[in-house]
Short mmCIF file of C-alpha atoms in Angstrom, two decimals:
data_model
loop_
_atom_site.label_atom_id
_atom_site.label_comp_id
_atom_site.label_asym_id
_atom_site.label_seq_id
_atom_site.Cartn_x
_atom_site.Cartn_y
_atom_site.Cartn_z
CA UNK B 60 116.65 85.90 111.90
CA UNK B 61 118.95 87.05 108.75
CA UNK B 62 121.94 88.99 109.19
CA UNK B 63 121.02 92.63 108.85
CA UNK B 64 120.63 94.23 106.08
CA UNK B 65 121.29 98.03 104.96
CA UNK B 66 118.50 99.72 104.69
CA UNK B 67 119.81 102.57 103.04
CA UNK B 68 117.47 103.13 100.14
CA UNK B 69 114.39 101.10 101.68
CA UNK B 70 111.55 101.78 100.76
CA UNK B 71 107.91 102.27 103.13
CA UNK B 72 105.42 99.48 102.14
CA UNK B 73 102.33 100.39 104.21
CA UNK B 74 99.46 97.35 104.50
CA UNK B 75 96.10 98.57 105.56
CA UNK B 76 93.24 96.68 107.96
CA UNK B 77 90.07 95.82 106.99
CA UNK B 78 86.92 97.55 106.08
CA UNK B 79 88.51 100.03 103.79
CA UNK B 80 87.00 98.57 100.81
CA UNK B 81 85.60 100.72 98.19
CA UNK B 82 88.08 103.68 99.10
CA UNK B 83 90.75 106.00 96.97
CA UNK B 84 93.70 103.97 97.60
CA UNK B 85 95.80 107.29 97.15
CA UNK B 86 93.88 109.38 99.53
CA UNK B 87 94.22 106.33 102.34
CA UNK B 88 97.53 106.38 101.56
CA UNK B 89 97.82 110.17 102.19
CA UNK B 90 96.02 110.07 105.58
CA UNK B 91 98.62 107.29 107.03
CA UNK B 92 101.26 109.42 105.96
CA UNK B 93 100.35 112.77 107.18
CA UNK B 94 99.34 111.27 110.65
CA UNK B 95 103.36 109.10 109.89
CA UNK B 96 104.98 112.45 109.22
CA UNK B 97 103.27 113.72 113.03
CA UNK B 98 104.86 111.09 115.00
CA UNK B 99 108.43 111.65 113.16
CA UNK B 100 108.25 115.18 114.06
CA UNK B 101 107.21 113.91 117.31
CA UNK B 102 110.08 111.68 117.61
CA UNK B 103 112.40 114.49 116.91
CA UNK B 104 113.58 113.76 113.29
CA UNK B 105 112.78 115.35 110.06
CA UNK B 106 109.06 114.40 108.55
CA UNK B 107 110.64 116.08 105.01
CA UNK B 108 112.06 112.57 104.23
CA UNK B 109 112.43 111.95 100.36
CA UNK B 110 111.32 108.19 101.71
CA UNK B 111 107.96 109.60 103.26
CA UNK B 112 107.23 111.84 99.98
CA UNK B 113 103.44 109.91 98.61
CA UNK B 114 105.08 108.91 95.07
CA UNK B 115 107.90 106.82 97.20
CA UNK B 116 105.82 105.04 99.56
CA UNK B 117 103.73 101.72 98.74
CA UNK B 118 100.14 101.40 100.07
CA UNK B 119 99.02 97.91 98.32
CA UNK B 120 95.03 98.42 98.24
CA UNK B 121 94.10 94.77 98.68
CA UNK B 122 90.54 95.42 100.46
CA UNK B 123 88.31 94.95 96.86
CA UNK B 124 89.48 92.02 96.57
CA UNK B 125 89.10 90.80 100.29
CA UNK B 126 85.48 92.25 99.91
CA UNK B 127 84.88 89.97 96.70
CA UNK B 128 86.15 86.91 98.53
CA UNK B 129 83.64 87.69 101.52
CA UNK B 130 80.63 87.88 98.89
CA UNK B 131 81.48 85.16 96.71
CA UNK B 132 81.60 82.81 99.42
CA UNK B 133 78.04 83.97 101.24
CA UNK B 134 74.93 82.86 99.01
CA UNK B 135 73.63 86.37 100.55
CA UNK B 136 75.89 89.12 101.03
CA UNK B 137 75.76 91.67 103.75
CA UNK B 138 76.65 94.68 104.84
CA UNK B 139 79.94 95.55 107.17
CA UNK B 140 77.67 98.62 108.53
CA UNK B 141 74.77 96.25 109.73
CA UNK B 142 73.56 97.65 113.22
CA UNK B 143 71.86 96.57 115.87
CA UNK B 144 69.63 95.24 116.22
CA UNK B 145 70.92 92.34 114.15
CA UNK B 146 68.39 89.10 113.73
CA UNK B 147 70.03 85.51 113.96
CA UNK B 148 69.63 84.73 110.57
CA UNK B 149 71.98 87.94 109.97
CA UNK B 150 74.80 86.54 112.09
CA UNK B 151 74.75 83.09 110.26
CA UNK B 152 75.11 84.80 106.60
CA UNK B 153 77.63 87.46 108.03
CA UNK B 154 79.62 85.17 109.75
CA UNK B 155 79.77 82.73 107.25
CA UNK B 156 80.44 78.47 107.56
CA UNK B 157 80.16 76.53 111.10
CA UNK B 158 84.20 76.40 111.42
CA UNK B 159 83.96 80.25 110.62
CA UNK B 160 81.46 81.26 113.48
CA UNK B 161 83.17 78.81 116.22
CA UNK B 162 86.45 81.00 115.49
CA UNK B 163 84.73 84.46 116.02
CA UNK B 164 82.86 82.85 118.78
CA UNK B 165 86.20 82.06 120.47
CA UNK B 166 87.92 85.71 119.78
CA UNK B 167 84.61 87.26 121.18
CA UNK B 168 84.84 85.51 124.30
CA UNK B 169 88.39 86.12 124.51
CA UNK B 170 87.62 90.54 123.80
CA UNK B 171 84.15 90.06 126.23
CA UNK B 172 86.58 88.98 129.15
CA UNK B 173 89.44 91.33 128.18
CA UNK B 174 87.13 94.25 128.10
CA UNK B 175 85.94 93.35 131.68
CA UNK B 176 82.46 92.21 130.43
CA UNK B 177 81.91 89.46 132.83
CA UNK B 178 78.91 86.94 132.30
CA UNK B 179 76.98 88.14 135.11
CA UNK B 180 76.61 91.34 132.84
CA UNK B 181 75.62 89.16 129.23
CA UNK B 182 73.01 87.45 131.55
CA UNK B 183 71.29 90.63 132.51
CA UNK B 184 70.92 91.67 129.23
CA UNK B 185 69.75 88.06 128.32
CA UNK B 186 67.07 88.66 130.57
CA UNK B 187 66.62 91.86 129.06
CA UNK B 188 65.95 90.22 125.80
CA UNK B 189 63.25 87.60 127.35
CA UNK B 190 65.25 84.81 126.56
CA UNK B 191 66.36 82.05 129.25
CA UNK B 192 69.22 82.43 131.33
CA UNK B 193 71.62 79.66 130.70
CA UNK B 194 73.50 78.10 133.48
CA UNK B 195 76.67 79.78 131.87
CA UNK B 196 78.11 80.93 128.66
CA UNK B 197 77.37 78.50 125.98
CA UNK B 198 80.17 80.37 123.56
CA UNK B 199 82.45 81.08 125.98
CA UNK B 200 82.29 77.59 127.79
CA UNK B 201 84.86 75.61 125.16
CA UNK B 202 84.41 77.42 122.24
CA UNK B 203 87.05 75.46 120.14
CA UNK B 204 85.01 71.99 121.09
CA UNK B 205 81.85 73.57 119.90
CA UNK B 206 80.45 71.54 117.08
CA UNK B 207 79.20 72.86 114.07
CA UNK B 208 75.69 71.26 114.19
CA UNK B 209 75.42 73.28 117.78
CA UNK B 210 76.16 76.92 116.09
CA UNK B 211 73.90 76.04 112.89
CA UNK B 212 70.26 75.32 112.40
CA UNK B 213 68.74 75.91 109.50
CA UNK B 214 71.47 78.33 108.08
CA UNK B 215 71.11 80.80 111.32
CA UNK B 216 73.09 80.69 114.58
CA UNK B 217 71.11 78.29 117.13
CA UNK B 218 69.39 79.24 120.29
CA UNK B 219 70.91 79.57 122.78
CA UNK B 220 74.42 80.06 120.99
CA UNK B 221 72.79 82.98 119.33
CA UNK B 222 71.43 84.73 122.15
CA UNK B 223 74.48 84.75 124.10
CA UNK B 224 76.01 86.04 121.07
CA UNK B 225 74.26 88.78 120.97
CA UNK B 226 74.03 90.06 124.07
CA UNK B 227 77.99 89.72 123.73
CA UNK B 228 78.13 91.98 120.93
CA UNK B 229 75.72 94.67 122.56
CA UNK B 230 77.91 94.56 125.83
CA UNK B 231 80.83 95.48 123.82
CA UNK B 232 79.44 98.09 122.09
CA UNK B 233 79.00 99.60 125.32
CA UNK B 234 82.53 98.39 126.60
CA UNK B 235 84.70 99.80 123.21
CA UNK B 236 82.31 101.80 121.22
CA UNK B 237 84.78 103.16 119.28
CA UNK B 238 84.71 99.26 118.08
CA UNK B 239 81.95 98.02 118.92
CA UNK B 240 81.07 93.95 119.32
CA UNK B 241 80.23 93.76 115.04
CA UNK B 242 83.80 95.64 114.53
CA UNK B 243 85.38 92.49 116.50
CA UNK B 244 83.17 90.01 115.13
CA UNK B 245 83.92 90.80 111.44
CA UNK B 246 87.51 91.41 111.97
CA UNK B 247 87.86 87.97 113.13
CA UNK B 248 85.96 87.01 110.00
CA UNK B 249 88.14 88.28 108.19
CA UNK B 250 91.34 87.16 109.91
CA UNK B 251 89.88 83.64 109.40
CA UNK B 252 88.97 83.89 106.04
CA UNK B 253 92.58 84.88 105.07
CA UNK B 254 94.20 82.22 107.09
CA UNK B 255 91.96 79.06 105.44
CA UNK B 256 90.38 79.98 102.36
CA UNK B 257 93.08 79.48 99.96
CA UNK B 258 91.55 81.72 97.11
CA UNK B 259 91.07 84.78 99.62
CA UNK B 260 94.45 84.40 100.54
CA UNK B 261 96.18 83.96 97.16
CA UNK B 262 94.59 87.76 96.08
CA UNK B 263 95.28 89.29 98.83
CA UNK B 264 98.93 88.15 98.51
CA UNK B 265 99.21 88.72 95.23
CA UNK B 266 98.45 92.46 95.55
CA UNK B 267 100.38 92.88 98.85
CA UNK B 268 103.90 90.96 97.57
CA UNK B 269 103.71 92.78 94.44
CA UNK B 270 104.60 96.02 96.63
CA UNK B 271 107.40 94.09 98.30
CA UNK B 272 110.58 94.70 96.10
CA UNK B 273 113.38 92.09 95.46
CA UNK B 274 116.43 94.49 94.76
CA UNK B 275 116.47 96.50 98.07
CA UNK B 276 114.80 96.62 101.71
CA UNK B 277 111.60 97.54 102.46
CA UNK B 278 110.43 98.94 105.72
CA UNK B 279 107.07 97.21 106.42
CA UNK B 280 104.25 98.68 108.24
CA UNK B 281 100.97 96.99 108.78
CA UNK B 282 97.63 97.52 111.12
CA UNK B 283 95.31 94.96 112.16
CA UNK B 284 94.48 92.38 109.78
CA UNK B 285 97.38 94.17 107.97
CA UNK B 286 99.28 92.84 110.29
CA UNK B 287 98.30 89.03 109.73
CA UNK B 288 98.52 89.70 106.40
CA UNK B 289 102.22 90.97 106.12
CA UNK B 290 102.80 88.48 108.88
CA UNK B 291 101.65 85.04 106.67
CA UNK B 292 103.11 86.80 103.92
CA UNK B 293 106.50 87.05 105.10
CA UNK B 294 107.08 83.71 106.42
CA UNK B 295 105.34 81.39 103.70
CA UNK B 296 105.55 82.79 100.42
CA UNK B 297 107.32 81.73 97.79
CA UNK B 298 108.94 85.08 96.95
CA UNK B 299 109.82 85.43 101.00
CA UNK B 300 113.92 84.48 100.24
CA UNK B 301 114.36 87.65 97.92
CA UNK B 302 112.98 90.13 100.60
CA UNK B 303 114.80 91.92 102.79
CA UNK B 304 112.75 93.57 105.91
CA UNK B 305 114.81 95.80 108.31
CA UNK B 306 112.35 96.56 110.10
CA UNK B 307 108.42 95.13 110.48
CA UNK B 308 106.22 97.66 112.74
CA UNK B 309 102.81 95.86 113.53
CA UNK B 310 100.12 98.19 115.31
CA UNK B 311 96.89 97.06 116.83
CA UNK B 312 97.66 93.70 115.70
CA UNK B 313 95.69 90.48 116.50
CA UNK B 314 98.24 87.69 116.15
CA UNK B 315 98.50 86.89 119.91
CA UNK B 316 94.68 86.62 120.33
CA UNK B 317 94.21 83.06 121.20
CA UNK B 318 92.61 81.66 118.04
CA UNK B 319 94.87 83.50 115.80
CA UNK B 320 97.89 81.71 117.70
CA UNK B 321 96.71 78.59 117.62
CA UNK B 322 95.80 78.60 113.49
CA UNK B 323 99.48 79.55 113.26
CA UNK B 324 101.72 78.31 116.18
CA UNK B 325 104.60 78.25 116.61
CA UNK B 326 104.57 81.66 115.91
CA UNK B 327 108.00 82.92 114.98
CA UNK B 328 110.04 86.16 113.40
CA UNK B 329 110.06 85.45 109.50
CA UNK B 330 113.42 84.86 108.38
CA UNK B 331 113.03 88.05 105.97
CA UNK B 332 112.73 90.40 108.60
CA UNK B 333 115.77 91.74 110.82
CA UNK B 334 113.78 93.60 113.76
CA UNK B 335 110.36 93.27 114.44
CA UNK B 336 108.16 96.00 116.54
CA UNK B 337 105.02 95.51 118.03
CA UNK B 338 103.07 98.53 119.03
CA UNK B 339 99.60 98.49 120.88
CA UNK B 340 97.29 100.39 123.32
CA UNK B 341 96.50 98.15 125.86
CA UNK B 342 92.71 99.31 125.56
CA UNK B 343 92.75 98.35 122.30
CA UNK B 344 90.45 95.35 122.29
CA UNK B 345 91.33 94.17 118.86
CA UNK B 346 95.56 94.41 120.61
CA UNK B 347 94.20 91.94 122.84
CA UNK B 348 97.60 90.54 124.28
CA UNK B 349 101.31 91.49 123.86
CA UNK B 350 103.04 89.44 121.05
CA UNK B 351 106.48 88.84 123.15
CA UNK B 352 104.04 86.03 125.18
CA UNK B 353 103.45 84.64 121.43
CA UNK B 354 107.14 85.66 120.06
CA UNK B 355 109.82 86.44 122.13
CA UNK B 356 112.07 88.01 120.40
CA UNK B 357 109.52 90.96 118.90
CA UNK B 358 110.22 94.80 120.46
CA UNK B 359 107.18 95.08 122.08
CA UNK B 360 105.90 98.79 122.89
CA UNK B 361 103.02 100.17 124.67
CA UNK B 362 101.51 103.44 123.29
CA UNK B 363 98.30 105.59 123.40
CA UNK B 364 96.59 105.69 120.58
CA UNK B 365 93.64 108.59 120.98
CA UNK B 366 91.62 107.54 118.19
CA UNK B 367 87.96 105.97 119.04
CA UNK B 368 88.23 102.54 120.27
CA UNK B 369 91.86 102.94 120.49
CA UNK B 370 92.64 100.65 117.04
CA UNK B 371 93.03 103.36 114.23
CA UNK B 372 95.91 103.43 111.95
CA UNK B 373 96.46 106.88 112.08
CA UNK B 374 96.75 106.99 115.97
CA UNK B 375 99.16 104.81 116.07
CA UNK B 376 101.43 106.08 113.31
CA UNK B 377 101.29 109.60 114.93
CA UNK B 378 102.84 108.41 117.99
CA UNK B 379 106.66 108.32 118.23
CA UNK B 380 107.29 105.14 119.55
CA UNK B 381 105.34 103.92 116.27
CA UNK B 382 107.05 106.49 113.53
CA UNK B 383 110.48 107.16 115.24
CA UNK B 384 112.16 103.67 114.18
CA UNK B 385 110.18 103.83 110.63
CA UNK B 386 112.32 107.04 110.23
CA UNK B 387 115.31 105.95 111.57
CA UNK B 388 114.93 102.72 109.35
CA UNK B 389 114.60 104.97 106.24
CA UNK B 390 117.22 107.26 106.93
CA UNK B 391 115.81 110.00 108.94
CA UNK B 392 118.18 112.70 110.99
CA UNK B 393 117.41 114.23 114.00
CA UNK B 394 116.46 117.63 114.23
CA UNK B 395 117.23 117.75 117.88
CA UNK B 396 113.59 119.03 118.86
CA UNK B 397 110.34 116.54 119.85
CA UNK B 398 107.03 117.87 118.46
CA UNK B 399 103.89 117.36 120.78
CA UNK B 400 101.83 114.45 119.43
CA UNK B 401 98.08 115.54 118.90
CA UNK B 402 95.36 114.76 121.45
CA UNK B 403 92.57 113.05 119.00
CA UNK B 404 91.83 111.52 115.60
CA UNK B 405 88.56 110.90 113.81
#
């Protein structure tokens, strides 16, 4: 890692998660910071920071242009609030090429068993569904050896790939409805499609490293696919030599799922960033596994987020473990008293 730098003067760059396309950038901004200002009060330091006021902080909205990427590469586009029950055909379009589906395929598997949904449940509701029990899980069996022409027929997901599929995603609706199976599946979409689709990945950077400034520090702080996002960003780009990141706070952040590590391992601290903190709820499914297994030099912290599912951004950044070292990074005093943290979010 570099040597240290001062962060006196940083400035908060904030990097949202996915499905927040089509919002007010300024009012998602506003929500992260008011739930922010909670867990600095809750860490005992001042939430009236000048470096917490909504003109200084940086939200780059990138999630238009993620959504345009996802469309212009399906022939038909679909929805992100497709329910159940969703047809084979759906999955195929929604999930996008072979390579695509056998990544998802592989994270599901990977949530399914993390979640405690064991394949002894899937098979009941196979049977449920009429279809054919398999001997055992044809997704979950070697899902990186899978071949394309076994998850594709005729542009939908094949039988009996499909099936298990979606009795996968209907068990996890039931095991993190706050998520739900769909909410994993398309997050690891989306994960992918940053990581290998070059054109995806060069507008979402653009927007994101235009928020990152090159004459002073910048306290980083990103949520799920945010997290991947400032992640990539800070370790490849071309601009990564004039940043300077005191401090990188990732929060429900899917880098140590399996597939995600193996796209990008070794998995190291960028050379930008100075201290690196890892916050997660350990029932957040999306959080699947600590990142010190993956990295070990990142702060790893466990926290409860009491948001739905566990994953929200604003759960985590009201908790102090989360907000305290944002503040301290940006210059915050102590006022000597801890606030108590609120019980939900919506």
């Amino acid at each position: 890692m570099t040597t240290p730098p001062s962060s006196a003067g940083a400035v908060l760059v904030l990097v949202h998660g996915r499905s927040e396309q089509g919002r007010d950038p300024a009012v998602l901004r506003a929500q992260w910071l008011d739930a922010l200002r909670t867990g600095v009060a809750a860490a005992g330091a001042d939430p009236a920071l000048p470096a917490l006021a909504d003109d200084a902080v940086r939200l780059p909205y990138y999630a238009d242009v993620l959504e345009t990427a996802v469309r212009d590469e399906q022939a038909a586009t679909a929805s992100d609030a497709a329910t159940s029950p969703v047809s084979e055909p759906d999955l195929a379009t929604l999930l996008g090429p072979p390579e695509r589906r056998e990544f998802v395929l592989a994270v599901l598997d990977e949530a399914r068993r993390v979640a405690g949904v064991g394949d002894a449940e899937v098979r009941v509701l196979l049977a449920g569904d009429g279809h054919a029990v398999p001997d055992g899980p044809p997704a979950a069996a070697a899902p990186a050896a899978l071949a394309p022409a076994t998850l594709a027929t005729a542009g939908a997901l094949a039988v009996p790939d499909a099936a298990w599929l979606l009795a996968v995603l209907r068990a996890l609706d039931r095991a993190v409805p706050g998520i739900g199976g769909l909410g994993i599946a398309l997050l690891a979409r989306d994960v992918h499609l940053y990581l290998h689709d070059e054109r995806a990945r060069a507008a979402v950077d653009d927007v994101v490293a235009a928020a990152l400034p090159t004459d002073g520090p910048a306290v980083v702080v990103a949520h799920s696919l945010g997290s991947v996002v400032a992640f990539e960003l800070l370790r490849t780009h071309p601009d990564r030599g004039r940043w300077a990141v005191p401090l990188l706070v990732t929060i429900g952040c899917p880098i140590a799922i399996g597939a995600v590590r193996a796209a990008r391992a070794p998995l190291a601290v960028p050379g930008a960033v100075t201290r690196w903190r890892n916050a997660r709820d350990v029932r957040d499914v999306v959080a699947l596994q600590p990142l010190t297994g993956a990295v070990a030099t990142v702060d790893e912290v466990e926290v409860e987020n009491p948001a739905p599912g566990h994953h929200a951004a604003v759960g985590y950044l009201a908790t102090a473990e989360v907000a305290g070292p944002v503040a301290a990074a940006l210059g915050a005093r102590p006022t000597g008293a801890r606030a108590a943290q609120p019980t939900r979010f919506s």
